[in-house]
Short mmCIF file of C-alpha atoms in Angstrom, two decimals:
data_model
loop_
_atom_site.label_atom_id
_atom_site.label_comp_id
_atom_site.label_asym_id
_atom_site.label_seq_id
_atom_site.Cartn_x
_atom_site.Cartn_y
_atom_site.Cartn_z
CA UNK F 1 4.23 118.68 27.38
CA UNK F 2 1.85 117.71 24.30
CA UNK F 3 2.71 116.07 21.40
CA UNK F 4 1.98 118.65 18.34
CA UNK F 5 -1.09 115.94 17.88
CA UNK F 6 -2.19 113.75 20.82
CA UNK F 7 -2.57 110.23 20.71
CA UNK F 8 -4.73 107.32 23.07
CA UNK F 9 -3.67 103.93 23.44
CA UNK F 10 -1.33 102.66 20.48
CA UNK F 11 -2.28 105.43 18.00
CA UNK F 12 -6.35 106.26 17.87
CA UNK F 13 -6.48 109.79 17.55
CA UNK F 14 -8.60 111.63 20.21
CA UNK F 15 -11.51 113.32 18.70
CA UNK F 16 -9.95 117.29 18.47
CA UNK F 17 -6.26 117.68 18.13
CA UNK F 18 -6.12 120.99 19.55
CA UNK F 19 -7.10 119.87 23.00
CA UNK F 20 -3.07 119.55 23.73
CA UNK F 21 -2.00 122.92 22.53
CA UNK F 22 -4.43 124.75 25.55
CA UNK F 23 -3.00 124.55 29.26
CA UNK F 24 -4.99 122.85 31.82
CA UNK F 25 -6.45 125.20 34.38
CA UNK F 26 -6.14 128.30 32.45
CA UNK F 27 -8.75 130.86 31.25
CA UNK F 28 -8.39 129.40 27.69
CA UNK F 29 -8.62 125.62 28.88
CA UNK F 30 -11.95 126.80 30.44
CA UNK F 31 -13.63 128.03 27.48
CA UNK F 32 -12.06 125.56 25.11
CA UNK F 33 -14.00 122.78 27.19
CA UNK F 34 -17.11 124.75 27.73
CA UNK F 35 -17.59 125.77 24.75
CA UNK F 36 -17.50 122.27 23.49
CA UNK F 37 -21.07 121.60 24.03
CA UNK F 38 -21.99 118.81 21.56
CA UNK F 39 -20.21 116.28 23.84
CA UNK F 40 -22.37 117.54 27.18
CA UNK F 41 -25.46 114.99 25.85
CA UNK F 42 -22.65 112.22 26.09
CA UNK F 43 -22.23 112.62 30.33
CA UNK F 44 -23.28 110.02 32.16
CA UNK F 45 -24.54 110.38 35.95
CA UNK F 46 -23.09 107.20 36.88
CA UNK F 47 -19.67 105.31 35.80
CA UNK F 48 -20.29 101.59 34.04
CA UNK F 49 -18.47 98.72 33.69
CA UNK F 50 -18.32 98.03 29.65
CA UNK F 51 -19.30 94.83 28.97
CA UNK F 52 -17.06 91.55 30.29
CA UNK F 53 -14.85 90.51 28.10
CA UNK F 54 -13.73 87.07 28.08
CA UNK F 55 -12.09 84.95 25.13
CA UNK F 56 -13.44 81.97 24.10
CA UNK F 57 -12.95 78.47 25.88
CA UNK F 58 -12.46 80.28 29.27
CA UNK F 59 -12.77 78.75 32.62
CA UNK F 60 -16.53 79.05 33.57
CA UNK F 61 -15.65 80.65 37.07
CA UNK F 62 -14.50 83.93 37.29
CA UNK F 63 -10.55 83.67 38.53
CA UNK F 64 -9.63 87.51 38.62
CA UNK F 65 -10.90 91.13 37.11
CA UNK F 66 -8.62 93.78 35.03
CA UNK F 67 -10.30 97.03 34.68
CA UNK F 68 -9.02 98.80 31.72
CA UNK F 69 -8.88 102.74 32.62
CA UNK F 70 -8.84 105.16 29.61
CA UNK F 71 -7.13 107.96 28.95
CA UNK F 72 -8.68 111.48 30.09
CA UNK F 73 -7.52 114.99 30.44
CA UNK F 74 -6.27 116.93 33.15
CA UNK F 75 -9.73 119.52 33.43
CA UNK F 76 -13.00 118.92 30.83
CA UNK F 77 -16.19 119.25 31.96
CA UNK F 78 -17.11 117.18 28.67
CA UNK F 79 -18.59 113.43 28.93
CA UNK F 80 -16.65 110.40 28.34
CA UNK F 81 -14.59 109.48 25.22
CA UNK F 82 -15.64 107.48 23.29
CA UNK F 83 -12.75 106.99 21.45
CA UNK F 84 -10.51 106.84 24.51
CA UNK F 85 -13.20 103.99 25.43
CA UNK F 86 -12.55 101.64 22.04
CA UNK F 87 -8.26 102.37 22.23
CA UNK F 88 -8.49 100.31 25.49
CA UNK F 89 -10.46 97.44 24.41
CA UNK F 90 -7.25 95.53 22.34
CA UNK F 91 -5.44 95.43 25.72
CA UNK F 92 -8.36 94.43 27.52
CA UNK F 93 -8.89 91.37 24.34
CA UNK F 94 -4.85 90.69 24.59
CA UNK F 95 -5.28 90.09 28.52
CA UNK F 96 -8.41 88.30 28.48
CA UNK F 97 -7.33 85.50 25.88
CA UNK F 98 -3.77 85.34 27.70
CA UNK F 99 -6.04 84.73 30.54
CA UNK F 100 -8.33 82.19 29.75
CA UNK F 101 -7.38 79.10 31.55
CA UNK F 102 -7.68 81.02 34.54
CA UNK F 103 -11.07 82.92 33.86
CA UNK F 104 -10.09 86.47 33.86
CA UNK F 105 -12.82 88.72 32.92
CA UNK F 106 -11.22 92.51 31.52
CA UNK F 107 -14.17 95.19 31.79
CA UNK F 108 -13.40 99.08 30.01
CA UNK F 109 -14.58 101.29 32.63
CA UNK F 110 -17.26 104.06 30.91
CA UNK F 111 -16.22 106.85 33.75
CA UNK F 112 -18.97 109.73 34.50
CA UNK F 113 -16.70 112.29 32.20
CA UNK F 114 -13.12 112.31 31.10
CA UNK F 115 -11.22 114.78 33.45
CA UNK F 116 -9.22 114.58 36.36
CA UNK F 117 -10.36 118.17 37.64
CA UNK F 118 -7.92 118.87 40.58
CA UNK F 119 -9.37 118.14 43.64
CA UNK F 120 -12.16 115.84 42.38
CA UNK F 121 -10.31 112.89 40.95
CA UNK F 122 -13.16 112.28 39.26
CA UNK F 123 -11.34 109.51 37.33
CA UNK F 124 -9.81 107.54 40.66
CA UNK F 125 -13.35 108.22 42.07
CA UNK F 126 -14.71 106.43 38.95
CA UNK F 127 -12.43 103.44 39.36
CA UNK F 128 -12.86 103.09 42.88
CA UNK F 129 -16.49 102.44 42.01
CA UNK F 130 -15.83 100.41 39.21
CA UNK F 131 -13.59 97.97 42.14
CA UNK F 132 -16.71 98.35 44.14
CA UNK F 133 -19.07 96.59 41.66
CA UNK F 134 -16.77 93.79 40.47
CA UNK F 135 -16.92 92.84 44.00
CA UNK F 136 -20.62 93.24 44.12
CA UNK F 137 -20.59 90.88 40.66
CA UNK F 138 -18.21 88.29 41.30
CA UNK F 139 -17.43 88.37 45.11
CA UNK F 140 -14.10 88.15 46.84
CA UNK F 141 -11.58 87.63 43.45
CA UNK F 142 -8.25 89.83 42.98
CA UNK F 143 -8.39 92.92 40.64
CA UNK F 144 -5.96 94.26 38.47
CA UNK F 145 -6.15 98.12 37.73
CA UNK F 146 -4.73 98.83 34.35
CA UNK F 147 -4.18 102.10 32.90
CA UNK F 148 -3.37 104.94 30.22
CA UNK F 149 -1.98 108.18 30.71
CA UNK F 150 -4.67 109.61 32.59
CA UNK F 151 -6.00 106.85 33.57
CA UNK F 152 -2.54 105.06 34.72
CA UNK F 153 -3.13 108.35 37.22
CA UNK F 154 -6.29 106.98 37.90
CA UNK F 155 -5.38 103.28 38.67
CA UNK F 156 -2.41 104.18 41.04
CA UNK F 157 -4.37 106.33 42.65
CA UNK F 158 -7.25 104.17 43.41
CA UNK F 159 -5.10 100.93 44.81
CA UNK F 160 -5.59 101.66 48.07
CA UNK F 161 -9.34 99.39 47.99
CA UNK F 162 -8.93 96.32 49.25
CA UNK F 163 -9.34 93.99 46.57
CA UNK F 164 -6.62 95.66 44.62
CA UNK F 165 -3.94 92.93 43.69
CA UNK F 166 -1.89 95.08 41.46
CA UNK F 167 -1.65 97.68 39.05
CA UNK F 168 -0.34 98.72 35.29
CA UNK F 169 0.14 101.99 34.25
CA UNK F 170 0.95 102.39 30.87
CA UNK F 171 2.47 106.40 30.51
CA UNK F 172 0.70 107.25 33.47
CA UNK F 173 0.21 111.43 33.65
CA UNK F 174 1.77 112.42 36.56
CA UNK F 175 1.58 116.34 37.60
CA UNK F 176 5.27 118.34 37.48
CA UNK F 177 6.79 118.73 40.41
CA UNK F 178 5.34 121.81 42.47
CA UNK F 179 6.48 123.15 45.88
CA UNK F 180 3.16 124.45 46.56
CA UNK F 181 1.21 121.25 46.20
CA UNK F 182 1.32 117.57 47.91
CA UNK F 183 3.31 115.09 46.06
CA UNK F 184 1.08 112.42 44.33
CA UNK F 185 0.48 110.03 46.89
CA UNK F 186 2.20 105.97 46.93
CA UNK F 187 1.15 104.57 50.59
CA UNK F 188 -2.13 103.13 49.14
CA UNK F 189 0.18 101.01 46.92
CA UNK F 190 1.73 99.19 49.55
CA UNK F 191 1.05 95.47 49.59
CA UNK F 192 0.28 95.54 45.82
CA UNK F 193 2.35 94.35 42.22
CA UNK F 194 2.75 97.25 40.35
CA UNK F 195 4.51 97.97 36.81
CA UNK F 196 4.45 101.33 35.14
CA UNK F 197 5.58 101.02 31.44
CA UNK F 198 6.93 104.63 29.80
CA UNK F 199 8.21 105.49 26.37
CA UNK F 200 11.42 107.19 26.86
CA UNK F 201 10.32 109.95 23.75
CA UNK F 202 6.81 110.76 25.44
CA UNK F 203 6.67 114.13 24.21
CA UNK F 204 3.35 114.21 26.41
CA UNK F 205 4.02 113.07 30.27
CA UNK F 206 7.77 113.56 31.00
CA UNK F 207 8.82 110.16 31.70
CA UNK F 208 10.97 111.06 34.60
CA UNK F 209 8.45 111.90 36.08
CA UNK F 210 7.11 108.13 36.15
CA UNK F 211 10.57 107.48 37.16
CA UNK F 212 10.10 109.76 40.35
CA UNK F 213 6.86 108.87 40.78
CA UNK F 214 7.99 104.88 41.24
CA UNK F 215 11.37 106.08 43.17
CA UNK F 216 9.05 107.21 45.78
CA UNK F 217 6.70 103.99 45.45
CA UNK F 218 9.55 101.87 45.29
CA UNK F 219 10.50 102.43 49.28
CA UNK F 220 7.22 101.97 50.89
CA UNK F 221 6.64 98.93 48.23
CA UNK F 222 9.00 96.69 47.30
CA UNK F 223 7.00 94.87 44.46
CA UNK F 224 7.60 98.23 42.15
CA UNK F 225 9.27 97.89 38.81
CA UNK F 226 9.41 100.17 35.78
CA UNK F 227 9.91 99.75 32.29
CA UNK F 228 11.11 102.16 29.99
CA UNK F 229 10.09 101.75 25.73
CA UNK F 230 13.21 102.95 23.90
CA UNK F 231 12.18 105.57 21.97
CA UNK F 232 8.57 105.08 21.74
CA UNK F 233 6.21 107.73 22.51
CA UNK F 234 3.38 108.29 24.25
CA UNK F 235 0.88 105.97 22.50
CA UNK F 236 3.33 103.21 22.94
CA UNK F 237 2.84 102.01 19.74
CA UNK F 238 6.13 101.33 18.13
CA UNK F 239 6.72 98.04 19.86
CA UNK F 240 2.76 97.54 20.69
CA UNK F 241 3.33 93.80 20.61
CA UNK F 242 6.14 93.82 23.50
CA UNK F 243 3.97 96.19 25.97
CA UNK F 244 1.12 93.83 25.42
CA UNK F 245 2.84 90.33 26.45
CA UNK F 246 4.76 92.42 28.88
CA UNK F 247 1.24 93.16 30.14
CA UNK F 248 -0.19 89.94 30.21
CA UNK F 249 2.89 88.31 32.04
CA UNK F 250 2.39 90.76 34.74
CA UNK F 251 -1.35 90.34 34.72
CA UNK F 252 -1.07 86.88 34.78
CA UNK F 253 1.39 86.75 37.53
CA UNK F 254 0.31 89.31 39.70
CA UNK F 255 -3.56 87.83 39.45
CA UNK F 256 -2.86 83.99 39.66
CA UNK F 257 0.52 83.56 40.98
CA UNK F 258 2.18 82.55 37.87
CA UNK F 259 6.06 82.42 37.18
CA UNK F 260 7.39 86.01 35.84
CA UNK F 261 9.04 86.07 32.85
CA UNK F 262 13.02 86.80 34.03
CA UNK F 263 12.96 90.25 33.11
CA UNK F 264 9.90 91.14 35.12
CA UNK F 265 11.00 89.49 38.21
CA UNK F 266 14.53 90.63 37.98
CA UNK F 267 12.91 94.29 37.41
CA UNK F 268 10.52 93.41 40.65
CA UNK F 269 13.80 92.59 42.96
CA UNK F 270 16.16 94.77 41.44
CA UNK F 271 16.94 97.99 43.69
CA UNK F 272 17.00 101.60 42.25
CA UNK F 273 17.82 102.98 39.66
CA UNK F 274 17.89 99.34 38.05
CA UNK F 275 14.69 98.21 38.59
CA UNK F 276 13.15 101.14 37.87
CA UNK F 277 14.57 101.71 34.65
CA UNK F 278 14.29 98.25 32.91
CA UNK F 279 14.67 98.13 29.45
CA UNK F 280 12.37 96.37 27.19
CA UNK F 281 13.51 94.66 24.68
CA UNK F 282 12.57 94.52 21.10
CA UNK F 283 10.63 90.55 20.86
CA UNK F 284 9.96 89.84 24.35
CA UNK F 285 7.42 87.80 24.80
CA UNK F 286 7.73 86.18 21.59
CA UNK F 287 8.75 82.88 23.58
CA UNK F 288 5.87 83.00 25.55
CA UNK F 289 2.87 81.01 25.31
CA UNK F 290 -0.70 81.85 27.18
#
Protein backbone atom coordinates (compact mmCIF):
# COMPACT_ATOMS: atom_id res chain seq x y z
CA UNK A 1 0.00 0.00 0.00
CA UNK A 2 2.32 3.09 -1.09
CA UNK A 3 1.37 6.36 -1.61
CA UNK A 4 2.15 7.20 -5.52
CA UNK A 5 5.12 9.32 -3.62
CA UNK A 6 6.19 8.38 -0.05
CA UNK A 7 6.46 10.65 2.65
CA UNK A 8 8.56 10.65 6.44
CA UNK A 9 7.40 12.42 9.31
CA UNK A 10 4.99 15.46 8.44
CA UNK A 11 6.00 15.73 4.75
CA UNK A 12 10.09 15.43 4.09
CA UNK A 13 10.32 13.51 1.12
CA UNK A 14 12.53 10.34 1.35
CA UNK A 15 15.48 10.56 -0.86
CA UNK A 16 14.03 8.26 -4.16
CA UNK A 17 10.36 8.19 -4.74
CA UNK A 18 10.33 5.02 -6.47
CA UNK A 19 11.31 3.02 -3.44
CA UNK A 20 7.28 2.54 -2.80
CA UNK A 21 6.31 1.37 -6.21
CA UNK A 22 8.82 -2.06 -5.75
CA UNK A 23 7.42 -4.90 -3.32
CA UNK A 24 9.39 -5.81 -0.38
CA UNK A 25 10.94 -9.23 -0.62
CA UNK A 26 10.71 -9.64 -4.25
CA UNK A 27 13.39 -10.20 -6.96
CA UNK A 28 12.95 -6.50 -8.02
CA UNK A 29 13.07 -5.10 -4.30
CA UNK A 30 16.45 -6.96 -4.21
CA UNK A 31 18.14 -5.35 -6.97
CA UNK A 32 16.47 -2.01 -6.52
CA UNK A 33 18.34 -1.87 -3.02
CA UNK A 34 21.52 -3.43 -4.18
CA UNK A 35 21.99 -1.70 -6.81
CA UNK A 36 21.78 1.44 -4.84
CA UNK A 37 25.34 1.53 -3.91
CA UNK A 38 26.15 5.22 -3.23
CA UNK A 39 24.31 4.94 0.14
CA UNK A 40 26.55 1.59 1.25
CA UNK A 41 29.54 4.30 2.49
CA UNK A 42 26.65 5.74 4.77
CA UNK A 43 26.29 2.15 7.07
CA UNK A 44 27.27 2.34 10.26
CA UNK A 45 28.58 -0.83 12.34
CA UNK A 46 27.04 0.36 15.39
CA UNK A 47 23.56 2.28 16.14
CA UNK A 48 24.04 5.98 17.99
CA UNK A 49 22.13 7.97 20.01
CA UNK A 50 21.92 11.57 18.05
CA UNK A 51 22.79 14.11 20.16
CA UNK A 52 20.47 15.04 23.52
CA UNK A 53 18.20 17.34 22.94
CA UNK A 54 16.97 19.44 25.62
CA UNK A 55 15.24 23.03 25.44
CA UNK A 56 16.48 25.70 27.17
CA UNK A 57 15.90 26.45 31.01
CA UNK A 58 15.51 22.66 31.67
CA UNK A 59 15.80 20.97 34.95
CA UNK A 60 19.58 20.15 35.36
CA UNK A 61 18.79 16.38 36.25
CA UNK A 62 17.74 14.15 33.79
CA UNK A 63 13.79 13.23 34.69
CA UNK A 64 13.00 10.76 31.71
CA UNK A 65 14.37 9.75 27.95
CA UNK A 66 12.14 9.70 24.54
CA UNK A 67 13.92 8.01 21.80
CA UNK A 68 12.67 9.22 18.55
CA UNK A 69 12.66 6.07 16.01
CA UNK A 70 12.67 6.94 12.25
CA UNK A 71 11.04 5.69 9.60
CA UNK A 72 12.70 2.67 7.57
CA UNK A 73 11.65 0.19 5.00
CA UNK A 74 10.49 -3.17 5.13
CA UNK A 75 14.04 -4.89 3.32
CA UNK A 76 17.26 -2.38 2.25
CA UNK A 77 20.47 -3.39 2.74
CA UNK A 78 21.29 0.50 2.36
CA UNK A 79 22.66 2.65 5.50
CA UNK A 80 20.62 4.92 7.48
CA UNK A 81 18.50 7.89 6.24
CA UNK A 82 19.47 10.68 6.64
CA UNK A 83 16.54 12.35 5.84
CA UNK A 84 14.33 9.97 7.81
CA UNK A 85 16.94 11.08 10.66
CA UNK A 86 16.18 15.17 10.40
CA UNK A 87 11.92 14.46 9.88
CA UNK A 88 12.12 13.16 13.51
CA UNK A 89 13.99 15.84 15.14
CA UNK A 90 10.70 18.56 15.31
CA UNK A 91 8.92 15.91 17.43
CA UNK A 92 11.83 15.20 19.38
CA UNK A 93 12.23 19.60 19.84
CA UNK A 94 8.17 19.71 20.45
CA UNK A 95 8.63 17.00 23.36
CA UNK A 96 11.70 18.22 24.80
CA UNK A 97 10.50 21.96 25.38
CA UNK A 98 6.96 20.53 26.57
CA UNK A 99 9.24 18.74 28.84
CA UNK A 100 11.44 20.99 30.40
CA UNK A 101 10.42 21.45 33.91
CA UNK A 102 10.81 17.93 34.26
CA UNK A 103 14.25 17.38 32.40
CA UNK A 104 13.38 15.16 29.59
CA UNK A 105 16.16 14.59 27.29
CA UNK A 106 14.67 13.31 23.42
CA UNK A 107 17.70 11.53 21.52
CA UNK A 108 17.04 10.51 17.35
CA UNK A 109 18.32 7.11 17.26
CA UNK A 110 21.06 6.84 14.07
CA UNK A 111 20.13 2.85 13.60
CA UNK A 112 22.98 0.56 11.85
CA UNK A 113 20.77 0.72 8.38
CA UNK A 114 17.18 1.48 7.61
CA UNK A 115 15.38 -1.95 7.09
CA UNK A 116 13.41 -4.17 9.01
CA UNK A 117 14.67 -7.35 7.00
CA UNK A 118 12.29 -10.16 8.22
CA UNK A 119 13.74 -12.09 10.70
CA UNK A 120 16.44 -9.60 11.79
CA UNK A 121 14.49 -6.70 13.20
CA UNK A 122 17.30 -4.92 12.67
CA UNK A 123 15.38 -1.74 13.63
CA UNK A 124 13.82 -3.19 17.21
CA UNK A 125 17.40 -4.62 17.61
CA UNK A 126 18.66 -1.02 17.11
CA UNK A 127 16.30 0.43 19.68
CA UNK A 128 16.76 -2.10 22.14
CA UNK A 129 20.35 -0.92 22.18
CA UNK A 130 19.61 2.52 22.03
CA UNK A 131 17.32 1.65 25.72
CA UNK A 132 20.47 -0.07 26.71
CA UNK A 133 22.75 3.03 26.60
CA UNK A 134 20.35 5.63 28.04
CA UNK A 135 20.51 3.44 30.96
CA UNK A 136 24.22 3.21 30.79
CA UNK A 137 24.08 7.38 30.51
CA UNK A 138 21.63 8.41 32.89
CA UNK A 139 20.89 5.34 35.17
CA UNK A 140 17.57 4.03 36.36
CA UNK A 141 15.01 6.94 34.62
CA UNK A 142 11.73 5.87 32.55
CA UNK A 143 11.95 5.81 28.67
CA UNK A 144 9.54 6.62 26.24
CA UNK A 145 9.84 4.83 22.75
CA UNK A 146 8.41 7.01 20.08
CA UNK A 147 7.95 6.12 16.61
CA UNK A 148 7.19 6.45 12.69
CA UNK A 149 5.92 4.03 10.43
CA UNK A 150 8.67 1.74 10.51
CA UNK A 151 9.92 2.71 13.31
CA UNK A 152 6.42 2.81 15.37
CA UNK A 153 7.13 -1.16 14.34
CA UNK A 154 10.26 -0.77 15.88
CA UNK A 155 9.24 0.88 19.26
CA UNK A 156 6.33 -1.62 19.95
CA UNK A 157 8.37 -4.16 19.29
CA UNK A 158 11.19 -3.34 21.51
CA UNK A 159 8.95 -2.51 24.89
CA UNK A 160 9.50 -5.50 26.33
CA UNK A 161 13.18 -3.94 28.14
CA UNK A 162 12.69 -3.05 31.33
CA UNK A 163 13.00 0.51 31.51
CA UNK A 164 10.30 0.93 28.94
CA UNK A 165 7.53 3.28 30.47
CA UNK A 166 5.53 3.65 27.36
CA UNK A 167 5.35 3.94 23.82
CA UNK A 168 4.03 6.22 20.67
CA UNK A 169 3.64 5.00 17.45
CA UNK A 170 2.81 7.40 15.02
CA UNK A 171 1.41 5.16 11.62
CA UNK A 172 3.23 2.36 12.81
CA UNK A 173 3.85 -0.35 9.64
CA UNK A 174 2.35 -3.29 10.64
CA UNK A 175 2.68 -6.52 8.20
CA UNK A 176 -0.95 -7.76 6.48
CA UNK A 177 -2.43 -10.35 7.96
CA UNK A 178 -0.86 -13.83 6.84
CA UNK A 179 -1.92 -17.37 7.86
CA UNK A 180 1.44 -18.61 7.33
CA UNK A 181 3.29 -16.30 9.65
CA UNK A 182 3.09 -15.38 13.59
CA UNK A 183 1.00 -12.45 14.37
CA UNK A 184 3.13 -9.39 15.45
CA UNK A 185 3.68 -9.91 18.91
CA UNK A 186 1.84 -7.48 22.10
CA UNK A 187 2.88 -9.47 25.48
CA UNK A 188 6.10 -7.35 25.78
CA UNK A 189 3.70 -4.36 26.04
CA UNK A 190 2.13 -5.34 29.06
CA UNK A 191 2.69 -3.06 32.03
CA UNK A 192 3.42 -0.12 29.65
CA UNK A 193 1.27 3.38 28.33
CA UNK A 194 0.95 3.06 24.89
CA UNK A 195 -0.83 5.36 22.11
CA UNK A 196 -0.69 4.59 18.43
CA UNK A 197 -1.86 7.67 16.38
CA UNK A 198 -3.12 6.69 12.50
CA UNK A 199 -4.40 8.82 9.68
CA UNK A 200 -7.56 7.30 8.59
CA UNK A 201 -6.40 8.08 4.52
CA UNK A 202 -2.85 6.35 4.98
CA UNK A 203 -2.62 5.24 1.58
CA UNK A 204 0.73 3.55 2.94
CA UNK A 205 0.06 1.19 6.20
CA UNK A 206 -3.67 0.21 6.20
CA UNK A 207 -4.81 1.74 9.28
CA UNK A 208 -6.90 -1.16 10.33
CA UNK A 209 -4.34 -2.77 10.63
CA UNK A 210 -3.12 -0.47 13.66
CA UNK A 211 -6.58 -0.95 14.73
CA UNK A 212 -6.01 -4.86 14.92
CA UNK A 213 -2.80 -4.56 15.95
CA UNK A 214 -4.04 -2.49 19.34
CA UNK A 215 -7.36 -4.84 19.53
CA UNK A 216 -4.99 -7.52 20.29
CA UNK A 217 -2.74 -5.22 22.67
CA UNK A 218 -5.66 -3.86 24.18
CA UNK A 219 -6.54 -7.37 26.19
CA UNK A 220 -3.26 -8.27 27.61
CA UNK A 221 -2.80 -4.28 28.36
CA UNK A 222 -5.25 -2.23 29.51
CA UNK A 223 -3.34 1.18 29.22
CA UNK A 224 -3.85 0.91 25.15
CA UNK A 225 -5.56 3.70 23.31
CA UNK A 226 -5.67 4.67 19.65
CA UNK A 227 -6.21 7.66 17.82
CA UNK A 228 -7.37 7.95 14.48
CA UNK A 229 -6.40 11.58 12.19
CA UNK A 230 -9.50 12.20 10.06
CA UNK A 231 -8.41 12.13 6.83
CA UNK A 232 -4.82 12.71 7.14
CA UNK A 233 -2.37 10.54 5.57
CA UNK A 234 0.49 8.89 6.25
CA UNK A 235 2.89 11.77 7.05
CA UNK A 236 0.37 13.06 9.44
CA UNK A 237 0.79 16.33 8.42
CA UNK A 238 -2.54 17.93 7.90
CA UNK A 239 -3.21 18.58 11.54
CA UNK A 240 0.74 18.35 12.52
CA UNK A 241 0.05 20.70 15.40
CA UNK A 242 -2.72 18.34 17.12
CA UNK A 243 -0.46 14.99 16.83
CA UNK A 244 2.32 16.96 18.39
CA UNK A 245 0.50 18.26 21.75
CA UNK A 246 -1.33 15.01 21.57
CA UNK A 247 2.22 13.65 21.83
CA UNK A 248 3.55 15.62 24.43
CA UNK A 249 0.44 15.10 26.79
CA UNK A 250 1.05 11.48 26.54
CA UNK A 251 4.78 11.87 26.93
CA UNK A 252 4.38 13.94 29.68
CA UNK A 253 1.95 11.79 31.43
CA UNK A 254 3.14 8.53 30.78
CA UNK A 255 6.95 9.75 31.86
CA UNK A 256 6.14 11.93 35.00
CA UNK A 257 2.76 11.07 36.08
CA UNK A 258 1.03 14.09 34.93
CA UNK A 259 -2.85 14.61 34.54
CA UNK A 260 -4.08 13.41 30.86
CA UNK A 261 -5.77 15.69 28.94
CA UNK A 262 -9.70 14.19 29.02
CA UNK A 263 -9.55 12.79 25.74
CA UNK A 264 -6.44 10.74 26.34
CA UNK A 265 -7.56 9.30 29.53
CA UNK A 266 -11.06 8.69 28.42
CA UNK A 267 -9.33 6.92 25.23
CA UNK A 268 -6.94 4.98 27.96
CA UNK A 269 -10.22 3.57 29.97
CA UNK A 270 -12.52 3.36 27.27
CA UNK A 271 -13.18 -0.41 26.11
CA UNK A 272 -13.14 -1.51 22.39
CA UNK A 273 -13.95 -0.34 19.69
CA UNK A 274 -14.15 3.17 21.56
CA UNK A 275 -10.97 3.53 22.83
CA UNK A 276 -9.36 2.32 20.11
CA UNK A 277 -10.79 4.47 17.65
CA UNK A 278 -10.64 7.98 19.31
CA UNK A 279 -11.06 10.77 17.26
CA UNK A 280 -8.84 13.69 17.29
CA UNK A 281 -10.06 16.69 17.06
CA UNK A 282 -9.15 19.62 14.97
CA UNK A 283 -7.35 22.31 17.99
CA UNK A 284 -6.66 20.02 20.72
CA UNK A 285 -4.18 21.00 22.64
CA UNK A 286 -4.57 24.50 21.92
CA UNK A 287 -5.67 24.95 25.73
CA UNK A 288 -2.77 23.40 26.90
CA UNK A 289 0.17 24.91 28.37
CA UNK A 290 3.78 23.01 28.93
Amino acid sequence: MAEQARHLWWGRPAERADSAHVRPGTDAARTSDTSRTSDASDASAHARLGRPVRASGAAPAVGGVVLLLPDGEPESPRGPSTVAHAAALPLARSLARAGRADGLVAHVVRYRGRGWNGPDAQLATDATWAVDEVVRRYGDVPVCLAGHGMGGRAALRAAGHGAVNSVLALAPWVPEDDVAAQPEPVRQLAGRQVLIVHGTNDARVDPELSYRLAERAKKSNRTTCRFEVHSDGHALRQYQEEVLALAADFVLGALFSRAYARPVADALAAPPPLGLRMPLAAGFGRSLRY
